[in-house]
Amino acid sequence: MLFYDPAIAPLEQDIVAACQQHEILNEKKPKFRRSIPYQDKYFVKWGAMALLRPEADTQDYLAKLSAADPLAPHVPAVCHIFGEEGRMGYMVTKLTHTIEVPYEVLVAKAAEAVLWLRCQPAPPKALLGPVEEEGVIHHLMFPDREAPLKLRTSEALQLFVDRICRRTNPGLGHLDVFYQEVVFSQADADASNFGVRPDGRPVIFDYFEIGRVRVPLANFTLVCGTDFAQDIAKLVSDALHLGSKTAPDMFLIAVVKATLVMVYDKKLGLNHDGTPKRKKMRMMAKAMTRRRKLTQAQNVRIVRDPDSQLGKGIAYVQLKCVDELLALPSTKLTFRKRTLRLQWCKTLPRTAPSGSGPAPAAPPSEPSSSHSSTKSNKSKLPKGDPRLGSRIADLSKEERKEAKALDTDRVARRLAKKKLRAGLDKEKSHGRRSGGKEGILGKMPKSTKPKNPGLKKAKKIKRSRS
């Protein structure tokens, strides 16, 4: 939704300067918030543009409902939003004046606001979390009160919760977040997010934390939230039926919350719709074969690092339709929003180049030094083109790299060197494992090992004394 006020548009530069000055002077204070009153008429809040949009949509939806009901809590109207996408944004709302009241009065007014939020109708799209499609769910169950995935549908949230319950304890129980009613809830039910106007109407602040959730999650925010939230729960317990029947759900939500704190992967290997992520090999095969209904891939091998097992960005795919794939434009083949670069698999020649005959192998009985074996093995290496360097000296870096990759002799020589180096390392490690245990004359049998006569004599003396 577009929020634009022609009266505020000329003041945008002054608003930005005032916000920057406030942040410079107060950013190190413990209760610093990116919000200030402006000209005693407006209230400005700034932050990432992607986070302000969902908040503004939710606040505007509730403001229209509040304006139609004179007894409803006051919701400030959103006037103007400006900023660049992907960068800092600024939201301007009407300033609401509040008065200081005793703690008990503030709790009672906040309880009225909570009950009013529970009774509000669903927006047209009826998603979980903010009113529009942007944004994620905010709730105490998630780390930092923010869901690691979108989970905007009840099916996705149920799959996410079920995966956590199965991971912790399969016999723990079932948390139903699918068939329960969906209501508006304030995830951060703190005293600073509520106020009282001079006419006695309650005021709700911080719509970034307000969204639609299932009833068990909304009850958990009150029962297991801050001290202020628990005081609200005491006043609304009869109206919301917060009794012993809700205790099992509260316990299961607490288990889910504790599990999410401990696990490393907060997303649990799921997509935004709650389904498990597909394997990279299947995705690669699908990316190769989804154009023109090509034949399915017969085999896919991803080149991985031997230590970390992470992919190196290279895969070998065995297909029957290689020519058709190579004929497609490069922009037609993408994998995870990246363009795939296809080329024929380079194979090594089976025979060595002319002029480099195989060196005679040394007899196994004769010991040979590592230097002589390395020298003889080097003679088996394929010879490269010595003029390659002079030919590509004037090319750019990418062109030199491509020319080197297309030179089959160079590729064969590099691969033979790697194999030779791997064989030498293997021989050295084998020598370290086998060496050191045998002497010059070989390993001494157990029966011929000399025994310590002094030890035997000492044992006889000890027995005679005893």
Tab-separated table of C-alpha atoms in Angstrom:
chain	number	residue	atom	x	y	z
A	1	MET	CA	0.000	0.000	0.000
A	2	LEU	CA	1.219	3.503	-0.840
A	3	PHE	CA	1.344	6.035	2.008
A	4	TYR	CA	1.899	9.580	0.784
A	5	ASP	CA	1.036	12.949	2.301
A	6	PRO	CA	1.795	16.054	0.165
A	7	ALA	CA	2.077	18.160	3.319
A	8	ILE	CA	4.876	15.950	4.718
A	9	ALA	CA	6.787	15.340	1.469
A	10	PRO	CA	8.658	18.728	1.582
A	11	LEU	CA	9.797	17.928	5.129
A	12	GLU	CA	11.559	14.669	4.274
A	13	GLN	CA	15.112	16.076	4.415
A	14	ASP	CA	14.453	17.780	7.756
A	15	ILE	CA	12.994	14.533	9.135
A	16	VAL	CA	16.041	12.551	8.044
A	17	ALA	CA	18.407	15.097	9.619
A	18	ALA	CA	16.470	15.058	12.895
A	19	CYS	CA	16.507	11.251	13.018
A	20	GLN	CA	20.242	11.077	12.311
A	21	GLN	CA	20.968	13.662	15.006
A	22	HIS	CA	18.861	11.733	17.529
A	23	GLU	CA	20.634	8.468	16.701
A	24	ILE	CA	24.104	10.007	17.038
A	25	LEU	CA	23.304	11.431	20.474
A	26	ASN	CA	21.390	8.478	21.946
A	27	GLU	CA	22.388	5.256	20.161
A	28	LYS	CA	24.570	4.092	23.072
A	29	LYS	CA	21.826	4.459	25.672
A	30	PRO	CA	20.313	1.172	26.924
A	31	LYS	CA	16.680	1.971	25.986
A	32	PHE	CA	17.389	3.668	22.658
A	33	ARG	CA	14.681	3.327	20.005
A	34	ARG	CA	14.579	4.616	16.464
A	35	SER	CA	11.571	6.854	16.994
A	36	ILE	CA	11.085	10.552	17.782
A	37	PRO	CA	8.228	13.092	17.894
A	38	TYR	CA	8.420	15.714	15.172
A	39	GLN	CA	6.964	19.248	15.278
A	40	ASP	CA	4.570	18.168	18.063
A	41	LYS	CA	2.248	16.790	15.353
A	42	TYR	CA	3.928	13.708	13.966
A	43	PHE	CA	5.697	10.625	15.237
A	44	VAL	CA	8.591	9.320	13.115
A	45	LYS	CA	9.957	5.788	13.196
A	46	TRP	CA	12.815	4.666	10.990
A	47	GLY	CA	14.549	1.402	10.118
A	48	ALA	CA	14.967	-1.043	7.243
A	49	MET	CA	12.416	-0.375	4.529
A	50	ALA	CA	11.615	-4.096	4.260
A	51	LEU	CA	10.588	-4.093	7.947
A	52	LEU	CA	8.595	-0.862	7.909
A	53	ARG	CA	6.282	-1.949	5.084
A	54	PRO	CA	4.606	-4.866	6.946
A	55	GLU	CA	4.327	-2.788	10.113
A	56	ALA	CA	2.687	0.097	8.253
A	57	ASP	CA	0.174	-2.216	6.559
A	58	THR	CA	-0.840	-3.794	9.877
A	59	GLN	CA	-1.092	-0.448	11.661
A	60	ASP	CA	-3.157	1.069	8.857
A	61	TYR	CA	-5.578	-1.891	8.877
A	62	LEU	CA	-6.119	-1.652	12.642
A	63	ALA	CA	-6.345	2.159	12.514
A	64	LYS	CA	-9.300	1.964	10.138
A	65	LEU	CA	-11.062	-0.516	12.447
A	66	SER	CA	-10.355	1.681	15.456
A	67	ALA	CA	-11.665	4.822	13.763
A	68	ALA	CA	-15.008	3.109	13.105
A	69	ASP	CA	-15.501	2.237	16.818
A	70	PRO	CA	-15.491	5.120	19.347
A	71	LEU	CA	-14.990	2.706	22.260
A	72	ALA	CA	-12.012	0.932	20.672
A	73	PRO	CA	-8.384	1.591	21.673
A	74	HIS	CA	-6.712	4.383	19.767
A	75	VAL	CA	-4.482	3.345	16.867
A	76	PRO	CA	-2.401	6.166	15.297
A	77	ALA	CA	-2.952	6.548	11.556
A	78	VAL	CA	-0.054	6.156	9.130
A	79	CYS	CA	0.460	9.346	7.129
A	80	HIS	CA	3.616	9.067	5.048
A	81	ILE	CA	6.414	6.610	4.226
A	82	PHE	CA	9.543	7.432	2.258
A	83	GLY	CA	12.929	5.860	1.606
A	84	GLU	CA	14.656	3.556	-0.862
A	85	GLU	CA	13.983	-0.151	-1.109
A	86	GLY	CA	16.731	-2.185	0.501
A	87	ARG	CA	17.925	0.787	2.537
A	88	MET	CA	16.719	3.011	5.395
A	89	GLY	CA	13.052	3.952	5.447
A	90	TYR	CA	11.031	6.467	7.483
A	91	MET	CA	7.401	6.099	8.613
A	92	VAL	CA	5.468	9.171	9.767
A	93	THR	CA	2.294	8.742	11.862
A	94	LYS	CA	0.114	11.111	13.798
A	95	LEU	CA	1.435	11.911	17.268
A	96	THR	CA	-0.664	10.607	20.154
A	97	HIS	CA	-0.368	12.331	23.541
A	98	THR	CA	-0.570	10.087	26.600
A	99	ILE	CA	-0.735	10.723	30.328
A	100	GLU	CA	0.891	8.994	33.270
A	101	VAL	CA	-1.442	6.678	35.189
A	102	PRO	CA	-0.932	4.220	38.063
A	103	TYR	CA	0.347	0.771	37.209
A	104	GLU	CA	-2.967	-0.939	37.950
A	105	VAL	CA	-4.830	1.425	35.622
A	106	LEU	CA	-2.307	0.838	32.826
A	107	VAL	CA	-2.701	-2.931	33.217
A	108	ALA	CA	-6.483	-2.634	33.013
A	109	LYS	CA	-6.318	-0.449	29.898
A	110	ALA	CA	-3.832	-2.831	28.272
A	111	ALA	CA	-6.199	-5.730	29.017
A	112	GLU	CA	-8.954	-3.863	27.169
A	113	ALA	CA	-6.634	-3.398	24.191
A	114	VAL	CA	-5.705	-7.097	24.174
A	115	LEU	CA	-9.349	-8.171	24.196
A	116	TRP	CA	-10.117	-5.702	21.395
A	117	LEU	CA	-7.297	-7.128	19.262
A	118	ARG	CA	-8.644	-10.640	19.763
A	119	CYS	CA	-12.054	-9.668	18.390
A	120	GLN	CA	-10.912	-7.993	15.166
A	121	PRO	CA	-11.891	-9.599	11.840
A	122	ALA	CA	-9.397	-11.182	9.497
A	123	PRO	CA	-7.937	-9.138	6.628
A	124	PRO	CA	-8.750	-10.121	3.032
A	125	LYS	CA	-5.668	-12.332	2.563
A	126	ALA	CA	-6.057	-14.013	5.984
A	127	LEU	CA	-2.393	-14.931	6.428
A	128	LEU	CA	-0.488	-15.509	9.631
A	129	GLY	CA	1.727	-12.675	10.827
A	130	PRO	CA	1.360	-9.193	9.257
A	131	VAL	CA	-1.665	-8.206	7.211
A	132	GLU	CA	0.073	-8.234	3.826
A	133	GLU	CA	2.272	-10.921	2.279
A	134	GLU	CA	5.540	-9.260	3.276
A	135	GLY	CA	7.141	-9.920	6.657
A	136	VAL	CA	7.315	-12.877	9.049
A	137	ILE	CA	5.548	-14.004	12.216
A	138	HIS	CA	6.660	-12.385	15.483
A	139	HIS	CA	6.193	-14.426	18.643
A	140	LEU	CA	7.954	-15.392	21.871
A	141	MET	CA	8.319	-18.971	20.641
A	142	PHE	CA	10.946	-17.926	18.089
A	143	PRO	CA	14.455	-16.626	18.860
A	144	ASP	CA	14.414	-12.810	19.113
A	145	ARG	CA	10.619	-13.032	18.668
A	146	GLU	CA	11.042	-13.491	14.904
A	147	ALA	CA	10.332	-16.639	12.903
A	148	PRO	CA	13.363	-17.979	10.980
A	149	LEU	CA	11.061	-18.703	8.016
A	150	LYS	CA	8.006	-16.936	6.660
A	151	LEU	CA	5.524	-19.682	7.685
A	152	ARG	CA	2.623	-17.459	6.622
A	153	THR	CA	0.149	-20.342	6.312
A	154	SER	CA	-1.222	-22.619	9.007
A	155	GLU	CA	0.022	-25.686	7.146
A	156	ALA	CA	3.589	-24.368	7.081
A	157	LEU	CA	3.528	-23.486	10.796
A	158	GLN	CA	2.128	-26.915	11.698
A	159	LEU	CA	4.850	-28.690	9.701
A	160	PHE	CA	7.512	-26.552	11.382
A	161	VAL	CA	6.216	-27.324	14.885
A	162	ASP	CA	5.805	-31.046	14.146
A	163	ARG	CA	9.409	-31.289	12.978
A	164	ILE	CA	10.645	-29.802	16.251
A	165	CYS	CA	8.455	-32.106	18.361
A	166	ARG	CA	9.680	-35.184	16.485
A	167	ARG	CA	13.293	-34.067	16.897
A	168	THR	CA	13.075	-33.524	20.671
A	169	ASN	CA	10.811	-36.362	21.814
A	170	PRO	CA	8.391	-38.234	19.542
A	171	GLY	CA	6.214	-39.224	22.512
A	172	LEU	CA	6.041	-35.718	23.944
A	173	GLY	CA	2.666	-34.839	22.468
A	174	HIS	CA	1.081	-32.996	19.567
A	175	LEU	CA	0.820	-29.220	19.442
A	176	ASP	CA	-2.191	-28.269	17.344
A	177	VAL	CA	-1.697	-24.923	15.604
A	178	PHE	CA	-3.774	-25.777	12.550
A	179	TYR	CA	-7.413	-26.074	13.691
A	180	GLN	CA	-7.279	-23.334	16.315
A	181	GLU	CA	-8.727	-19.871	15.777
A	182	VAL	CA	-6.493	-17.109	14.370
A	183	VAL	CA	-6.424	-13.780	16.277
A	184	PHE	CA	-4.371	-10.601	16.468
A	185	SER	CA	-1.744	-10.632	19.215
A	186	GLN	CA	0.987	-8.352	20.560
A	187	ALA	CA	4.186	-10.431	20.747
A	188	ASP	CA	5.914	-7.908	23.018
A	189	ALA	CA	3.289	-7.261	25.695
A	190	ASP	CA	5.403	-4.744	27.585
A	191	ALA	CA	4.261	-1.665	29.484
A	192	SER	CA	6.078	0.586	26.991
A	193	ASN	CA	3.832	-0.633	24.165
A	194	PHE	CA	0.621	0.570	25.831
A	195	GLY	CA	-0.573	3.951	27.008
A	196	VAL	CA	-3.614	5.964	28.054
A	197	ARG	CA	-4.894	9.101	26.347
A	198	PRO	CA	-6.254	12.084	28.334
A	199	ASP	CA	-9.809	10.992	27.460
A	200	GLY	CA	-9.168	7.554	29.005
A	201	ARG	CA	-8.894	5.500	25.804
A	202	PRO	CA	-6.047	2.967	25.730
A	203	VAL	CA	-3.354	3.365	23.078
A	204	ILE	CA	-1.396	0.569	21.359
A	205	PHE	CA	2.170	1.093	20.121
A	206	ASP	CA	4.817	-0.949	18.240
A	207	TYR	CA	2.833	-2.621	15.475
A	208	PHE	CA	5.985	-4.341	14.278
A	209	GLU	CA	5.290	-6.994	16.950
A	210	ILE	CA	1.559	-7.292	16.187
A	211	GLY	CA	0.303	-10.009	13.878
A	212	ARG	CA	-2.196	-12.824	13.448
A	213	VAL	CA	-1.347	-16.084	15.229
A	214	ARG	CA	-3.204	-19.105	16.483
A	215	VAL	CA	-4.933	-18.906	19.884
A	216	PRO	CA	-2.411	-21.150	21.761
A	217	LEU	CA	0.450	-18.896	20.659
A	218	ALA	CA	-1.474	-15.773	21.632
A	219	ASN	CA	-2.187	-17.243	25.079
A	220	PHE	CA	1.476	-18.146	25.521
A	221	THR	CA	2.452	-14.490	25.034
A	222	LEU	CA	0.318	-13.537	28.058
A	223	VAL	CA	0.858	-16.528	30.336
A	224	CYS	CA	4.632	-16.924	29.814
A	225	GLY	CA	5.587	-13.391	28.806
A	226	THR	CA	6.812	-10.440	30.856
A	227	ASP	CA	5.518	-9.574	34.326
A	228	PHE	CA	3.287	-6.949	32.746
A	229	ALA	CA	1.875	-9.567	30.349
A	230	GLN	CA	1.186	-11.977	33.215
A	231	ASP	CA	-0.687	-9.246	35.077
A	232	ILE	CA	-2.797	-8.750	31.963
A	233	ALA	CA	-3.441	-12.511	31.830
A	234	LYS	CA	-4.882	-12.424	35.360
A	235	LEU	CA	-7.504	-9.893	34.284
A	236	VAL	CA	-8.463	-11.612	31.020
A	237	SER	CA	-8.186	-15.232	32.177
A	238	ASP	CA	-11.957	-15.672	32.485
A	239	ALA	CA	-12.713	-14.017	29.147
A	240	LEU	CA	-10.020	-15.987	27.270
A	241	HIS	CA	-10.441	-19.236	29.265
A	242	LEU	CA	-6.808	-19.314	30.405
A	243	GLY	CA	-7.214	-22.254	32.772
A	244	SER	CA	-5.760	-25.685	33.297
A	245	LYS	CA	-6.951	-26.830	29.865
A	246	THR	CA	-4.382	-24.599	28.185
A	247	ALA	CA	-1.459	-25.903	30.317
A	248	PRO	CA	-0.442	-28.743	27.916
A	249	ASP	CA	-0.229	-26.343	24.981
A	250	MET	CA	1.816	-23.883	27.034
A	251	PHE	CA	4.233	-26.654	27.970
A	252	LEU	CA	4.665	-27.816	24.364
A	253	ILE	CA	5.255	-24.256	23.120
A	254	ALA	CA	7.878	-23.800	25.866
A	255	VAL	CA	9.603	-26.995	24.677
A	256	VAL	CA	9.599	-25.728	21.092
A	257	LYS	CA	11.058	-22.412	22.244
A	258	ALA	CA	13.851	-24.108	24.236
A	259	THR	CA	14.666	-26.396	21.291
A	260	LEU	CA	14.965	-23.505	18.851
A	261	VAL	CA	17.421	-21.813	21.192
A	262	MET	CA	19.697	-24.867	21.247
A	263	VAL	CA	19.643	-26.000	17.613
A	264	TYR	CA	22.182	-24.550	15.182
A	265	ASP	CA	19.975	-24.536	12.086
A	266	LYS	CA	16.941	-22.478	13.115
A	267	LYS	CA	15.244	-23.285	9.797
A	268	LEU	CA	15.441	-27.039	10.521
A	269	GLY	CA	16.194	-27.764	6.859
A	270	LEU	CA	12.753	-26.537	5.733
A	271	ASN	CA	11.526	-24.140	3.089
A	272	HIS	CA	9.275	-21.149	3.764
A	273	ASP	CA	6.223	-23.351	3.192
A	274	GLY	CA	7.359	-25.910	5.803
A	275	THR	CA	8.390	-28.634	3.346
A	276	PRO	CA	11.886	-30.209	3.524
A	277	LYS	CA	14.521	-28.851	1.192
A	278	ARG	CA	15.294	-31.047	-1.777
A	279	LYS	CA	18.733	-32.424	-2.294
A	280	LYS	CA	21.144	-30.487	-4.474
A	281	MET	CA	21.548	-33.394	-6.874
A	282	ARG	CA	17.817	-33.572	-7.536
A	283	MET	CA	17.634	-29.824	-7.981
A	284	MET	CA	20.599	-29.870	-10.364
A	285	ALA	CA	19.032	-32.664	-12.404
A	286	LYS	CA	15.725	-30.803	-12.514
A	287	ALA	CA	17.474	-27.609	-13.621
A	288	MET	CA	19.158	-29.523	-16.437
A	289	THR	CA	16.036	-31.294	-17.656
A	290	ARG	CA	13.170	-28.862	-17.108
A	291	ARG	CA	13.559	-27.180	-20.526
A	292	ARG	CA	11.736	-28.650	-23.570
A	293	LYS	CA	10.751	-31.743	-21.541
A	294	LEU	CA	14.191	-33.262	-21.960
A	295	THR	CA	15.117	-36.770	-20.874
A	296	GLN	CA	15.766	-37.214	-17.154
A	297	ALA	CA	19.362	-37.162	-15.993
A	298	GLN	CA	20.916	-40.590	-15.702
A	299	ASN	CA	23.587	-39.648	-13.186
A	300	VAL	CA	24.714	-36.527	-11.335
A	301	ARG	CA	28.013	-36.184	-9.488
A	302	ILE	CA	28.870	-33.016	-7.563
A	303	VAL	CA	32.548	-32.279	-6.974
A	304	ARG	CA	33.069	-31.764	-3.235
A	305	ASP	CA	35.959	-30.800	-1.014
A	306	PRO	CA	37.342	-33.975	0.636
A	307	ASP	CA	37.690	-32.315	4.053
A	308	SER	CA	34.635	-30.090	4.401
A	309	GLN	CA	32.385	-31.991	1.945
A	310	LEU	CA	31.224	-28.665	0.512
A	311	GLY	CA	30.506	-28.357	-3.183
A	312	LYS	CA	33.047	-26.629	-5.416
A	313	GLY	CA	30.485	-25.337	-7.898
A	314	ILE	CA	31.171	-28.100	-10.463
A	315	ALA	CA	28.936	-31.044	-11.342
A	316	TYR	CA	29.100	-33.847	-13.911
A	317	VAL	CA	25.692	-34.697	-15.394
A	318	GLN	CA	25.177	-37.705	-17.621
A	319	LEU	CA	22.411	-36.995	-20.156
A	320	LYS	CA	21.247	-38.228	-23.536
A	321	CYS	CA	20.413	-34.719	-24.724
A	322	VAL	CA	23.732	-32.952	-24.395
A	323	ASP	CA	23.538	-31.350	-27.837
A	324	GLU	CA	20.113	-29.874	-27.127
A	325	LEU	CA	21.293	-28.405	-23.833
A	326	LEU	CA	24.362	-26.844	-25.396
A	327	ALA	CA	22.203	-25.348	-28.138
A	328	LEU	CA	20.039	-23.469	-25.621
A	329	PRO	CA	20.893	-19.831	-24.754
A	330	SER	CA	22.888	-19.345	-21.573
A	331	THR	CA	20.053	-17.352	-19.994
A	332	LYS	CA	17.670	-20.281	-20.272
A	333	LEU	CA	19.577	-22.542	-17.894
A	334	THR	CA	19.570	-21.276	-14.308
A	335	PHE	CA	20.067	-22.953	-10.943
A	336	ARG	CA	19.146	-21.035	-7.782
A	337	LYS	CA	19.004	-17.753	-9.715
A	338	ARG	CA	22.465	-18.360	-11.192
A	339	THR	CA	23.316	-18.996	-14.811
A	340	LEU	CA	24.809	-22.418	-15.520
A	341	ARG	CA	27.894	-22.627	-17.741
A	342	LEU	CA	27.830	-25.882	-19.707
A	343	GLN	CA	30.649	-27.509	-21.619
A	344	TRP	CA	31.685	-30.951	-22.738
A	345	CYS	CA	33.449	-33.097	-20.136
A	346	LYS	CA	37.199	-33.170	-20.847
A	347	THR	CA	38.654	-36.708	-20.968
A	348	LEU	CA	42.324	-37.591	-20.773
A	349	PRO	CA	44.014	-39.390	-23.694
A	350	ARG	CA	44.531	-43.064	-23.021
A	351	THR	CA	47.938	-43.214	-24.739
A	352	ALA	CA	50.961	-41.135	-23.897
A	353	PRO	CA	52.260	-38.619	-26.476
A	354	SER	CA	54.820	-39.740	-29.023
A	355	GLY	CA	58.435	-39.501	-28.004
A	356	SER	CA	57.854	-40.234	-24.341
A	357	GLY	CA	58.100	-43.975	-24.040
A	358	PRO	CA	57.474	-45.714	-20.749
A	359	ALA	CA	60.511	-45.943	-18.529
A	360	PRO	CA	61.592	-49.431	-17.464
A	361	ALA	CA	60.223	-50.367	-14.091
A	362	ALA	CA	62.722	-51.135	-11.358
A	363	PRO	CA	62.708	-54.683	-10.018
A	364	PRO	CA	60.818	-54.989	-6.751
A	365	SER	CA	63.743	-56.639	-4.955
A	366	GLU	CA	66.085	-53.660	-5.531
A	367	PRO	CA	65.576	-50.810	-3.080
A	368	SER	CA	65.306	-47.474	-4.866
A	369	SER	CA	65.547	-44.040	-3.311
A	370	SER	CA	62.683	-41.550	-3.430
A	371	HIS	CA	64.738	-39.199	-5.619
A	372	SER	CA	65.386	-41.819	-8.316
A	373	SER	CA	61.743	-43.003	-8.310
A	374	THR	CA	60.477	-39.443	-8.597
A	375	LYS	CA	62.864	-38.774	-11.485
A	376	SER	CA	61.740	-41.892	-13.331
A	377	ASN	CA	58.062	-41.104	-12.759
A	378	LYS	CA	58.506	-37.579	-14.049
A	379	SER	CA	59.681	-38.959	-17.341
A	380	LYS	CA	56.250	-40.595	-17.734
A	381	LEU	CA	54.418	-37.260	-17.572
A	382	PRO	CA	52.797	-36.053	-20.809
A	383	LYS	CA	54.604	-33.167	-22.400
A	384	GLY	CA	52.865	-29.816	-22.729
A	385	ASP	CA	53.223	-27.080	-25.309
A	386	PRO	CA	56.146	-24.813	-24.255
A	387	ARG	CA	54.867	-22.010	-26.504
A	388	LEU	CA	51.515	-21.725	-24.720
A	389	GLY	CA	52.725	-18.981	-22.401
A	390	SER	CA	53.952	-16.742	-25.218
A	391	ARG	CA	50.710	-17.216	-27.164
A	392	ILE	CA	48.433	-16.110	-24.298
A	393	ALA	CA	50.695	-13.387	-22.874
A	394	ASP	CA	48.686	-10.581	-24.492
A	395	LEU	CA	45.247	-11.936	-23.516
A	396	SER	CA	43.139	-10.878	-20.551
A	397	LYS	CA	42.871	-12.921	-17.385
A	398	GLU	CA	39.566	-14.564	-18.331
A	399	GLU	CA	40.778	-15.309	-21.857
A	400	ARG	CA	44.020	-16.833	-20.545
A	401	LYS	CA	42.011	-18.982	-18.152
A	402	GLU	CA	39.762	-20.195	-20.949
A	403	ALA	CA	42.708	-20.914	-23.237
A	404	LYS	CA	44.425	-22.976	-20.550
A	405	ALA	CA	41.254	-24.947	-19.904
A	406	LEU	CA	40.890	-25.775	-23.618
A	407	ASP	CA	44.479	-27.035	-23.954
A	408	THR	CA	44.097	-30.821	-23.570
A	409	ASP	CA	47.853	-31.444	-23.263
A	410	ARG	CA	48.140	-29.030	-20.366
A	411	VAL	CA	45.101	-30.518	-18.625
A	412	ALA	CA	46.503	-34.038	-19.021
A	413	ARG	CA	49.917	-33.006	-17.669
A	414	ARG	CA	48.405	-31.259	-14.613
A	415	LEU	CA	46.259	-34.269	-13.790
A	416	ALA	CA	49.237	-36.632	-14.136
A	417	LYS	CA	51.241	-34.405	-11.765
A	418	LYS	CA	48.464	-34.528	-9.184
A	419	LYS	CA	48.326	-38.305	-9.384
A	420	LEU	CA	52.100	-38.536	-9.051
A	421	ARG	CA	52.111	-36.218	-6.037
A	422	ALA	CA	49.289	-38.189	-4.411
A	423	GLY	CA	51.192	-41.433	-4.926
A	424	LEU	CA	54.366	-40.017	-3.363
A	425	ASP	CA	52.447	-38.736	-0.352
A	426	LYS	CA	50.857	-42.136	0.057
A	427	GLU	CA	54.237	-43.894	-0.031
A	428	LYS	CA	55.678	-41.475	2.535
A	429	SER	CA	52.758	-41.965	4.909
A	430	HIS	CA	53.059	-45.747	4.530
A	431	GLY	CA	56.763	-45.530	5.312
A	432	ARG	CA	56.048	-43.519	8.465
A	433	ARG	CA	53.522	-46.086	9.645
A	434	SER	CA	55.756	-49.064	8.996
A	435	GLY	CA	59.128	-47.481	9.883
A	436	GLY	CA	60.521	-47.112	13.371
A	437	LYS	CA	59.222	-50.425	14.660
A	438	GLU	CA	61.845	-52.575	12.981
A	439	GLY	CA	65.569	-52.347	13.519
A	440	ILE	CA	68.407	-52.906	11.063
A	441	LEU	CA	68.090	-56.647	11.412
A	442	GLY	CA	64.308	-56.608	11.181
A	443	LYS	CA	61.647	-57.043	13.849
A	444	MET	CA	62.816	-59.126	16.751
A	445	PRO	CA	60.583	-62.118	17.545
A	446	LYS	CA	58.926	-62.199	20.952
A	447	SER	CA	60.647	-65.450	21.914
A	448	THR	CA	64.141	-64.012	21.317
A	449	LYS	CA	63.675	-60.780	23.277
A	450	PRO	CA	66.131	-60.688	26.205
A	451	LYS	CA	64.505	-60.687	29.601
A	452	ASN	CA	65.562	-58.514	32.510
A	453	PRO	CA	67.379	-60.767	35.003
A	454	GLY	CA	67.470	-58.044	37.659
A	455	LEU	CA	63.686	-57.883	37.808
A	456	LYS	CA	63.430	-61.647	38.351
A	457	LYS	CA	66.030	-61.521	41.151
A	458	ALA	CA	64.182	-58.666	42.865
A	459	LYS	CA	60.948	-60.666	42.853
A	460	LYS	CA	62.711	-63.634	44.534
A	461	ILE	CA	64.116	-61.394	47.283
A	462	LYS	CA	60.674	-59.848	47.914
A	463	ARG	CA	59.070	-63.276	48.252
A	464	SER	CA	61.758	-64.487	50.697
A	465	ARG	CA	61.209	-61.412	52.927
A	466	SER	CA	57.497	-61.927	53.016
